[in-house]
Structures are given as C-alpha cells and as structure tokens.
Amino acid sequence: MDQANLISELLVKIDKLTRRLEKAENKIAVLELENSELKARLNSNSKNSSRPPSRDGYQKKPAFP
C-alpha cells in the first residue's frame, strides 16, 4: 500500500468518525433537553404549578419539627 492510498483511507475514516461524533453530540443535546424537562415535571407540585394538591401524593410530615 502506498502512502497516497493510506492518506486517502485515513481521510475517509476521519470523515466517517467526524459524522458519527456530530450525530452523537446532537443526540446528547436532545437527551439533555429531555432530561431537564423530565426533571422539571418530576419536581412540580401544587405549589409551583397548576396541579391540584391531590396530585402531590402523600408526604408524611416529620414527627418532631
């Protein structure tokens, strides 16, 4: 294999890896956005959203304040 072919193959591999990296970075951005939205939904309750208090669930109060 001559040097020109080797360089050509390496450039093709670099291009493929660059495209895979871009796809992975885009997917990470989408998943981070989804994660933050789900965390916000999980942390919502009747005091910080329009949810009724009955949807808050049961939370036992501490015996000694």
JSON list of N, CA and C in Angstrom, two decimals:
[
{"chain": "A", "resi": 1, "resn": "MET", "atom": "N", "xyz": [0.85, -1.17, 0.00]},
{"chain": "A", "resi": 1, "resn": "MET", "atom": "CA", "xyz": [0.00, 0.00, 0.00]},
{"chain": "A", "resi": 1, "resn": "MET", "atom": "C", "xyz": [0.90, 1.24, 0.00]},
{"chain": "A", "resi": 2, "resn": "ASP", "atom": "N", "xyz": [0.63, 2.11, -0.93]},
{"chain": "A", "resi": 2, "resn": "ASP", "atom": "CA", "xyz": [1.47, 3.30, -0.99]},
{"chain": "A", "resi": 2, "resn": "ASP", "atom": "C", "xyz": [0.94, 4.40, -0.08]},
{"chain": "A", "resi": 3, "resn": "GLN", "atom": "N", "xyz": [1.72, 5.38, 0.09]},
{"chain": "A", "resi": 3, "resn": "GLN", "atom": "CA", "xyz": [1.41, 6.45, 1.04]},
{"chain": "A", "resi": 3, "resn": "GLN", "atom": "C", "xyz": [0.16, 7.24, 0.64]},
{"chain": "A", "resi": 4, "resn": "ALA", "atom": "N", "xyz": [-0.06, 7.43, -0.64]},
{"chain": "A", "resi": 4, "resn": "ALA", "atom": "CA", "xyz": [-1.24, 8.17, -1.11]},
{"chain": "A", "resi": 4, "resn": "ALA", "atom": "C", "xyz": [-2.53, 7.43, -0.75]},
{"chain": "A", "resi": 5, "resn": "ASN", "atom": "N", "xyz": [-2.54, 6.10, -0.93]},
{"chain": "A", "resi": 5, "resn": "ASN", "atom": "CA", "xyz": [-3.72, 5.31, -0.58]},
{"chain": "A", "resi": 5, "resn": "ASN", "atom": "C", "xyz": [-3.97, 5.33, 0.93]},
{"chain": "A", "resi": 6, "resn": "LEU", "atom": "N", "xyz": [-2.91, 5.24, 1.69]},
{"chain": "A", "resi": 6, "resn": "LEU", "atom": "CA", "xyz": [-3.03, 5.28, 3.14]},
{"chain": "A", "resi": 6, "resn": "LEU", "atom": "C", "xyz": [-3.63, 6.60, 3.60]},
{"chain": "A", "resi": 7, "resn": "ILE", "atom": "N", "xyz": [-3.13, 7.68, 3.05]},
{"chain": "A", "resi": 7, "resn": "ILE", "atom": "CA", "xyz": [-3.67, 9.00, 3.40]},
{"chain": "A", "resi": 7, "resn": "ILE", "atom": "C", "xyz": [-5.12, 9.11, 3.00]},
{"chain": "A", "resi": 8, "resn": "SER", "atom": "N", "xyz": [-5.46, 8.61, 1.84]},
{"chain": "A", "resi": 8, "resn": "SER", "atom": "CA", "xyz": [-6.85, 8.65, 1.37]},
{"chain": "A", "resi": 8, "resn": "SER", "atom": "C", "xyz": [-7.77, 7.86, 2.30]},
{"chain": "A", "resi": 9, "resn": "GLU", "atom": "N", "xyz": [-7.35, 6.66, 2.69]},
{"chain": "A", "resi": 9, "resn": "GLU", "atom": "CA", "xyz": [-8.15, 5.85, 3.61]},
{"chain": "A", "resi": 9, "resn": "GLU", "atom": "C", "xyz": [-8.30, 6.53, 4.97]},
{"chain": "A", "resi": 10, "resn": "LEU", "atom": "N", "xyz": [-7.24, 7.12, 5.45]},
{"chain": "A", "resi": 10, "resn": "LEU", "atom": "CA", "xyz": [-7.31, 7.82, 6.74]},
{"chain": "A", "resi": 10, "resn": "LEU", "atom": "C", "xyz": [-8.25, 9.02, 6.67]},
{"chain": "A", "resi": 11, "resn": "LEU", "atom": "N", "xyz": [-8.24, 9.73, 5.57]},
{"chain": "A", "resi": 11, "resn": "LEU", "atom": "CA", "xyz": [-9.15, 10.87, 5.41]},
{"chain": "A", "resi": 11, "resn": "LEU", "atom": "C", "xyz": [-10.61, 10.41, 5.39]},
{"chain": "A", "resi": 12, "resn": "VAL", "atom": "N", "xyz": [-10.87, 9.27, 4.75]},
{"chain": "A", "resi": 12, "resn": "VAL", "atom": "CA", "xyz": [-12.23, 8.71, 4.73]},
{"chain": "A", "resi": 12, "resn": "VAL", "atom": "C", "xyz": [-12.65, 8.32, 6.14]},
{"chain": "A", "resi": 13, "resn": "LYS", "atom": "N", "xyz": [-11.76, 7.68, 6.87]},
{"chain": "A", "resi": 13, "resn": "LYS", "atom": "CA", "xyz": [-12.07, 7.29, 8.26]},
{"chain": "A", "resi": 13, "resn": "LYS", "atom": "C", "xyz": [-12.30, 8.52, 9.13]},
{"chain": "A", "resi": 14, "resn": "ILE", "atom": "N", "xyz": [-11.50, 9.55, 8.95]},
{"chain": "A", "resi": 14, "resn": "ILE", "atom": "CA", "xyz": [-11.68, 10.78, 9.72]},
{"chain": "A", "resi": 14, "resn": "ILE", "atom": "C", "xyz": [-13.05, 11.39, 9.42]},
{"chain": "A", "resi": 15, "resn": "ASP", "atom": "N", "xyz": [-13.43, 11.37, 8.15]},
{"chain": "A", "resi": 15, "resn": "ASP", "atom": "CA", "xyz": [-14.74, 11.92, 7.77]},
{"chain": "A", "resi": 15, "resn": "ASP", "atom": "C", "xyz": [-15.88, 11.12, 8.41]},
{"chain": "A", "resi": 16, "resn": "LYS", "atom": "N", "xyz": [-15.78, 9.79, 8.38]},
{"chain": "A", "resi": 16, "resn": "LYS", "atom": "CA", "xyz": [-16.82, 8.94, 9.00]},
{"chain": "A", "resi": 16, "resn": "LYS", "atom": "C", "xyz": [-16.90, 9.19, 10.50]},
{"chain": "A", "resi": 17, "resn": "LEU", "atom": "N", "xyz": [-15.75, 9.25, 11.15]},
{"chain": "A", "resi": 17, "resn": "LEU", "atom": "CA", "xyz": [-15.74, 9.48, 12.60]},
{"chain": "A", "resi": 17, "resn": "LEU", "atom": "C", "xyz": [-16.26, 10.86, 12.96]},
{"chain": "A", "resi": 18, "resn": "THR", "atom": "N", "xyz": [-15.96, 11.85, 12.13]},
{"chain": "A", "resi": 18, "resn": "THR", "atom": "CA", "xyz": [-16.47, 13.20, 12.37]},
{"chain": "A", "resi": 18, "resn": "THR", "atom": "C", "xyz": [-17.98, 13.22, 12.28]},
{"chain": "A", "resi": 19, "resn": "ARG", "atom": "N", "xyz": [-18.55, 12.54, 11.28]},
{"chain": "A", "resi": 19, "resn": "ARG", "atom": "CA", "xyz": [-20.02, 12.49, 11.15]},
{"chain": "A", "resi": 19, "resn": "ARG", "atom": "C", "xyz": [-20.64, 11.75, 12.33]},
{"chain": "A", "resi": 20, "resn": "ARG", "atom": "N", "xyz": [-20.02, 10.66, 12.77]},
{"chain": "A", "resi": 20, "resn": "ARG", "atom": "CA", "xyz": [-20.54, 9.92, 13.93]},
{"chain": "A", "resi": 20, "resn": "ARG", "atom": "C", "xyz": [-20.50, 10.79, 15.18]},
{"chain": "A", "resi": 21, "resn": "LEU", "atom": "N", "xyz": [-19.42, 11.53, 15.35]},
{"chain": "A", "resi": 21, "resn": "LEU", "atom": "CA", "xyz": [-19.29, 12.41, 16.50]},
{"chain": "A", "resi": 21, "resn": "LEU", "atom": "C", "xyz": [-20.36, 13.50, 16.49]},
{"chain": "A", "resi": 22, "resn": "GLU", "atom": "N", "xyz": [-20.62, 14.09, 15.33]},
{"chain": "A", "resi": 22, "resn": "GLU", "atom": "CA", "xyz": [-21.65, 15.12, 15.22]},
{"chain": "A", "resi": 22, "resn": "GLU", "atom": "C", "xyz": [-23.03, 14.56, 15.56]},
{"chain": "A", "resi": 23, "resn": "LYS", "atom": "N", "xyz": [-23.32, 13.34, 15.07]},
{"chain": "A", "resi": 23, "resn": "LYS", "atom": "CA", "xyz": [-24.60, 12.70, 15.40]},
{"chain": "A", "resi": 23, "resn": "LYS", "atom": "C", "xyz": [-24.71, 12.44, 16.90]},
{"chain": "A", "resi": 24, "resn": "ALA", "atom": "N", "xyz": [-23.62, 11.97, 17.50]},
{"chain": "A", "resi": 24, "resn": "ALA", "atom": "CA", "xyz": [-23.62, 11.68, 18.94]},
{"chain": "A", "resi": 24, "resn": "ALA", "atom": "C", "xyz": [-23.82, 12.97, 19.74]},
{"chain": "A", "resi": 25, "resn": "GLU", "atom": "N", "xyz": [-23.16, 14.04, 19.33]},
{"chain": "A", "resi": 25, "resn": "GLU", "atom": "CA", "xyz": [-23.31, 15.31, 20.04]},
{"chain": "A", "resi": 25, "resn": "GLU", "atom": "C", "xyz": [-24.73, 15.83, 19.92]},
{"chain": "A", "resi": 26, "resn": "ASN", "atom": "N", "xyz": [-25.35, 15.69, 18.75]},
{"chain": "A", "resi": 26, "resn": "ASN", "atom": "CA", "xyz": [-26.74, 16.10, 18.58]},
{"chain": "A", "resi": 26, "resn": "ASN", "atom": "C", "xyz": [-27.67, 15.27, 19.46]},
{"chain": "A", "resi": 27, "resn": "LYS", "atom": "N", "xyz": [-27.44, 13.98, 19.50]},
{"chain": "A", "resi": 27, "resn": "LYS", "atom": "CA", "xyz": [-28.27, 13.09, 20.32]},
{"chain": "A", "resi": 27, "resn": "LYS", "atom": "C", "xyz": [-28.11, 13.44, 21.81]},
{"chain": "A", "resi": 28, "resn": "ILE", "atom": "N", "xyz": [-26.90, 13.74, 22.24]},
{"chain": "A", "resi": 28, "resn": "ILE", "atom": "CA", "xyz": [-26.65, 14.13, 23.63]},
{"chain": "A", "resi": 28, "resn": "ILE", "atom": "C", "xyz": [-27.41, 15.40, 23.95]},
{"chain": "A", "resi": 29, "resn": "ALA", "atom": "N", "xyz": [-27.41, 16.37, 23.05]},
{"chain": "A", "resi": 29, "resn": "ALA", "atom": "CA", "xyz": [-28.13, 17.62, 23.28]},
{"chain": "A", "resi": 29, "resn": "ALA", "atom": "C", "xyz": [-29.63, 17.36, 23.42]},
{"chain": "A", "resi": 30, "resn": "VAL", "atom": "N", "xyz": [-30.17, 16.50, 22.58]},
{"chain": "A", "resi": 30, "resn": "VAL", "atom": "CA", "xyz": [-31.60, 16.17, 22.65]},
{"chain": "A", "resi": 30, "resn": "VAL", "atom": "C", "xyz": [-31.91, 15.47, 23.97]},
{"chain": "A", "resi": 31, "resn": "LEU", "atom": "N", "xyz": [-31.08, 14.53, 24.36]},
{"chain": "A", "resi": 31, "resn": "LEU", "atom": "CA", "xyz": [-31.31, 13.79, 25.60]},
{"chain": "A", "resi": 31, "resn": "LEU", "atom": "C", "xyz": [-31.15, 14.67, 26.83]},
{"chain": "A", "resi": 32, "resn": "GLU", "atom": "N", "xyz": [-30.21, 15.62, 26.80]},
{"chain": "A", "resi": 32, "resn": "GLU", "atom": "CA", "xyz": [-30.06, 16.55, 27.92]},
{"chain": "A", "resi": 32, "resn": "GLU", "atom": "C", "xyz": [-31.29, 17.43, 28.07]},
{"chain": "A", "resi": 33, "resn": "LEU", "atom": "N", "xyz": [-31.84, 17.89, 26.94]},
{"chain": "A", "resi": 33, "resn": "LEU", "atom": "CA", "xyz": [-33.05, 18.70, 26.98]},
{"chain": "A", "resi": 33, "resn": "LEU", "atom": "C", "xyz": [-34.22, 17.89, 27.53]},
{"chain": "A", "resi": 34, "resn": "GLU", "atom": "N", "xyz": [-34.37, 16.67, 27.05]},
{"chain": "A", "resi": 34, "resn": "GLU", "atom": "CA", "xyz": [-35.44, 15.80, 27.53]},
{"chain": "A", "resi": 34, "resn": "GLU", "atom": "C", "xyz": [-35.27, 15.52, 29.02]},
{"chain": "A", "resi": 35, "resn": "ASN", "atom": "N", "xyz": [-34.04, 15.29, 29.45]},
{"chain": "A", "resi": 35, "resn": "ASN", "atom": "CA", "xyz": [-33.77, 15.02, 30.86]},
{"chain": "A", "resi": 35, "resn": "ASN", "atom": "C", "xyz": [-34.16, 16.21, 31.73]},
{"chain": "A", "resi": 36, "resn": "SER", "atom": "N", "xyz": [-33.81, 17.41, 31.30]},
{"chain": "A", "resi": 36, "resn": "SER", "atom": "CA", "xyz": [-34.15, 18.59, 32.09]},
{"chain": "A", "resi": 36, "resn": "SER", "atom": "C", "xyz": [-35.66, 18.81, 32.14]},
{"chain": "A", "resi": 37, "resn": "GLU", "atom": "N", "xyz": [-36.35, 18.52, 31.03]},
{"chain": "A", "resi": 37, "resn": "GLU", "atom": "CA", "xyz": [-37.81, 18.65, 31.03]},
{"chain": "A", "resi": 37, "resn": "GLU", "atom": "C", "xyz": [-38.44, 17.64, 31.97]},
{"chain": "A", "resi": 38, "resn": "LEU", "atom": "N", "xyz": [-37.94, 16.42, 31.96]},
{"chain": "A", "resi": 38, "resn": "LEU", "atom": "CA", "xyz": [-38.49, 15.38, 32.84]},
{"chain": "A", "resi": 38, "resn": "LEU", "atom": "C", "xyz": [-38.21, 15.69, 34.31]},
{"chain": "A", "resi": 39, "resn": "LYS", "atom": "N", "xyz": [-37.03, 16.23, 34.60]},
{"chain": "A", "resi": 39, "resn": "LYS", "atom": "CA", "xyz": [-36.73, 16.61, 35.97]},
{"chain": "A", "resi": 39, "resn": "LYS", "atom": "C", "xyz": [-37.65, 17.72, 36.44]},
{"chain": "A", "resi": 40, "resn": "ALA", "atom": "N", "xyz": [-37.94, 18.68, 35.57]},
{"chain": "A", "resi": 40, "resn": "ALA", "atom": "CA", "xyz": [-38.84, 19.77, 35.92]},
{"chain": "A", "resi": 40, "resn": "ALA", "atom": "C", "xyz": [-40.24, 19.24, 36.19]},
{"chain": "A", "resi": 41, "resn": "ARG", "atom": "N", "xyz": [-40.68, 18.30, 35.37]},
{"chain": "A", "resi": 41, "resn": "ARG", "atom": "CA", "xyz": [-42.00, 17.71, 35.60]},
{"chain": "A", "resi": 41, "resn": "ARG", "atom": "C", "xyz": [-42.04, 16.92, 36.90]},
{"chain": "A", "resi": 42, "resn": "LEU", "atom": "N", "xyz": [-40.97, 16.22, 37.19]},
{"chain": "A", "resi": 42, "resn": "LEU", "atom": "CA", "xyz": [-40.91, 15.41, 38.40]},
{"chain": "A", "resi": 42, "resn": "LEU", "atom": "C", "xyz": [-40.93, 16.29, 39.64]},
{"chain": "A", "resi": 43, "resn": "ASN", "atom": "N", "xyz": [-40.30, 17.46, 39.56]},
{"chain": "A", "resi": 43, "resn": "ASN", "atom": "CA", "xyz": [-40.22, 18.35, 40.71]},
{"chain": "A", "resi": 43, "resn": "ASN", "atom": "C", "xyz": [-41.41, 19.28, 40.85]},
{"chain": "A", "resi": 44, "resn": "SER", "atom": "N", "xyz": [-42.38, 19.20, 39.94]},
{"chain": "A", "resi": 44, "resn": "SER", "atom": "CA", "xyz": [-43.53, 20.09, 40.04]},
{"chain": "A", "resi": 44, "resn": "SER", "atom": "C", "xyz": [-44.53, 19.55, 41.06]},
{"chain": "A", "resi": 45, "resn": "ASN", "atom": "N", "xyz": [-45.17, 20.47, 41.76]},
{"chain": "A", "resi": 45, "resn": "ASN", "atom": "CA", "xyz": [-46.20, 20.11, 42.71]},
{"chain": "A", "resi": 45, "resn": "ASN", "atom": "C", "xyz": [-47.27, 21.20, 42.70]},
{"chain": "A", "resi": 46, "resn": "SER", "atom": "N", "xyz": [-48.22, 21.13, 43.61]},
{"chain": "A", "resi": 46, "resn": "SER", "atom": "CA", "xyz": [-49.32, 22.09, 43.60]},
{"chain": "A", "resi": 46, "resn": "SER", "atom": "C", "xyz": [-48.87, 23.50, 43.96]},
{"chain": "A", "resi": 47, "resn": "LYS", "atom": "N", "xyz": [-47.72, 23.65, 44.59]},
{"chain": "A", "resi": 47, "resn": "LYS", "atom": "CA", "xyz": [-47.26, 24.97, 45.00]},
{"chain": "A", "resi": 47, "resn": "LYS", "atom": "C", "xyz": [-46.53, 25.71, 43.87]},
{"chain": "A", "resi": 48, "resn": "ASN", "atom": "N", "xyz": [-45.94, 24.98, 42.93]},
{"chain": "A", "resi": 48, "resn": "ASN", "atom": "CA", "xyz": [-45.19, 25.64, 41.87]},
{"chain": "A", "resi": 48, "resn": "ASN", "atom": "C", "xyz": [-45.74, 25.33, 40.47]},
{"chain": "A", "resi": 49, "resn": "SER", "atom": "N", "xyz": [-46.99, 24.85, 40.39]},
{"chain": "A", "resi": 49, "resn": "SER", "atom": "CA", "xyz": [-47.61, 24.58, 39.09]},
{"chain": "A", "resi": 49, "resn": "SER", "atom": "C", "xyz": [-49.13, 24.65, 39.27]},
{"chain": "A", "resi": 50, "resn": "SER", "atom": "N", "xyz": [-49.83, 24.34, 38.21]},
{"chain": "A", "resi": 50, "resn": "SER", "atom": "CA", "xyz": [-51.29, 24.39, 38.28]},
{"chain": "A", "resi": 50, "resn": "SER", "atom": "C", "xyz": [-51.88, 23.03, 38.66]},
{"chain": "A", "resi": 51, "resn": "ARG", "atom": "N", "xyz": [-51.06, 22.13, 39.15]},
{"chain": "A", "resi": 51, "resn": "ARG", "atom": "CA", "xyz": [-51.55, 20.81, 39.56]},
{"chain": "A", "resi": 51, "resn": "ARG", "atom": "C", "xyz": [-52.37, 20.93, 40.83]},
{"chain": "A", "resi": 52, "resn": "PRO", "atom": "N", "xyz": [-53.45, 20.15, 40.95]},
{"chain": "A", "resi": 52, "resn": "PRO", "atom": "CA", "xyz": [-54.22, 20.17, 42.18]},
{"chain": "A", "resi": 52, "resn": "PRO", "atom": "C", "xyz": [-53.45, 19.49, 43.31]},
{"chain": "A", "resi": 53, "resn": "PRO", "atom": "N", "xyz": [-53.69, 19.89, 44.57]},
{"chain": "A", "resi": 53, "resn": "PRO", "atom": "CA", "xyz": [-52.98, 19.29, 45.70]},
{"chain": "A", "resi": 53, "resn": "PRO", "atom": "C", "xyz": [-53.16, 17.77, 45.80]},
{"chain": "A", "resi": 54, "resn": "SER", "atom": "N", "xyz": [-54.27, 17.27, 45.31]},
{"chain": "A", "resi": 54, "resn": "SER", "atom": "CA", "xyz": [-54.50, 15.83, 45.38]},
{"chain": "A", "resi": 54, "resn": "SER", "atom": "C", "xyz": [-53.50, 15.05, 44.53]},
{"chain": "A", "resi": 55, "resn": "ARG", "atom": "N", "xyz": [-52.84, 15.71, 43.58]},
{"chain": "A", "resi": 55, "resn": "ARG", "atom": "CA", "xyz": [-51.86, 15.04, 42.72]},
{"chain": "A", "resi": 55, "resn": "ARG", "atom": "C", "xyz": [-50.47, 15.05, 43.31]},
{"chain": "A", "resi": 56, "resn": "ASP", "atom": "N", "xyz": [-50.28, 15.73, 44.45]},
{"chain": "A", "resi": 56, "resn": "ASP", "atom": "CA", "xyz": [-48.96, 15.80, 45.07]},
{"chain": "A", "resi": 56, "resn": "ASP", "atom": "C", "xyz": [-48.53, 14.48, 45.67]},
{"chain": "A", "resi": 57, "resn": "GLY", "atom": "N", "xyz": [-49.46, 13.66, 46.04]},
{"chain": "A", "resi": 57, "resn": "GLY", "atom": "CA", "xyz": [-49.12, 12.40, 46.68]},
{"chain": "A", "resi": 57, "resn": "GLY", "atom": "C", "xyz": [-49.01, 12.60, 48.18]},
{"chain": "A", "resi": 58, "resn": "TYR", "atom": "N", "xyz": [-48.89, 11.51, 48.88]},
{"chain": "A", "resi": 58, "resn": "TYR", "atom": "CA", "xyz": [-48.81, 11.57, 50.34]},
{"chain": "A", "resi": 58, "resn": "TYR", "atom": "C", "xyz": [-47.37, 11.77, 50.76]},
{"chain": "A", "resi": 59, "resn": "GLN", "atom": "N", "xyz": [-47.19, 12.78, 51.59]},
{"chain": "A", "resi": 59, "resn": "GLN", "atom": "CA", "xyz": [-45.86, 13.01, 52.15]},
{"chain": "A", "resi": 59, "resn": "GLN", "atom": "C", "xyz": [-46.00, 13.14, 53.66]},
{"chain": "A", "resi": 60, "resn": "LYS", "atom": "N", "xyz": [-45.45, 12.19, 54.36]},
{"chain": "A", "resi": 60, "resn": "LYS", "atom": "CA", "xyz": [-45.56, 12.17, 55.81]},
{"chain": "A", "resi": 60, "resn": "LYS", "atom": "C", "xyz": [-44.75, 13.33, 56.39]},
{"chain": "A", "resi": 61, "resn": "LYS", "atom": "N", "xyz": [-45.38, 14.04, 57.31]},
{"chain": "A", "resi": 61, "resn": "LYS", "atom": "CA", "xyz": [-44.73, 15.15, 57.96]},
{"chain": "A", "resi": 61, "resn": "LYS", "atom": "C", "xyz": [-43.82, 14.62, 59.09]},
{"chain": "A", "resi": 62, "resn": "PRO", "atom": "N", "xyz": [-42.72, 15.29, 59.38]},
{"chain": "A", "resi": 62, "resn": "PRO", "atom": "CA", "xyz": [-41.83, 14.83, 60.45]},
{"chain": "A", "resi": 62, "resn": "PRO", "atom": "C", "xyz": [-42.55, 14.86, 61.80]},
{"chain": "A", "resi": 63, "resn": "ALA", "atom": "N", "xyz": [-42.25, 13.89, 62.65]},
{"chain": "A", "resi": 63, "resn": "ALA", "atom": "CA", "xyz": [-42.89, 13.79, 63.96]},
{"chain": "A", "resi": 63, "resn": "ALA", "atom": "C", "xyz": [-42.51, 14.95, 64.87]},
{"chain": "A", "resi": 64, "resn": "PHE", "atom": "N", "xyz": [-41.26, 15.36, 64.82]},
{"chain": "A", "resi": 64, "resn": "PHE", "atom": "CA", "xyz": [-40.79, 16.46, 65.64]},
{"chain": "A", "resi": 64, "resn": "PHE", "atom": "C", "xyz": [-40.18, 17.54, 64.75]},
{"chain": "A", "resi": 65, "resn": "PRO", "atom": "N", "xyz": [-40.81, 18.71, 64.74]},
{"chain": "A", "resi": 65, "resn": "PRO", "atom": "CA", "xyz": [-40.29, 19.78, 63.85]},
{"chain": "A", "resi": 65, "resn": "PRO", "atom": "C", "xyz": [-39.01, 20.38, 64.31]}
]
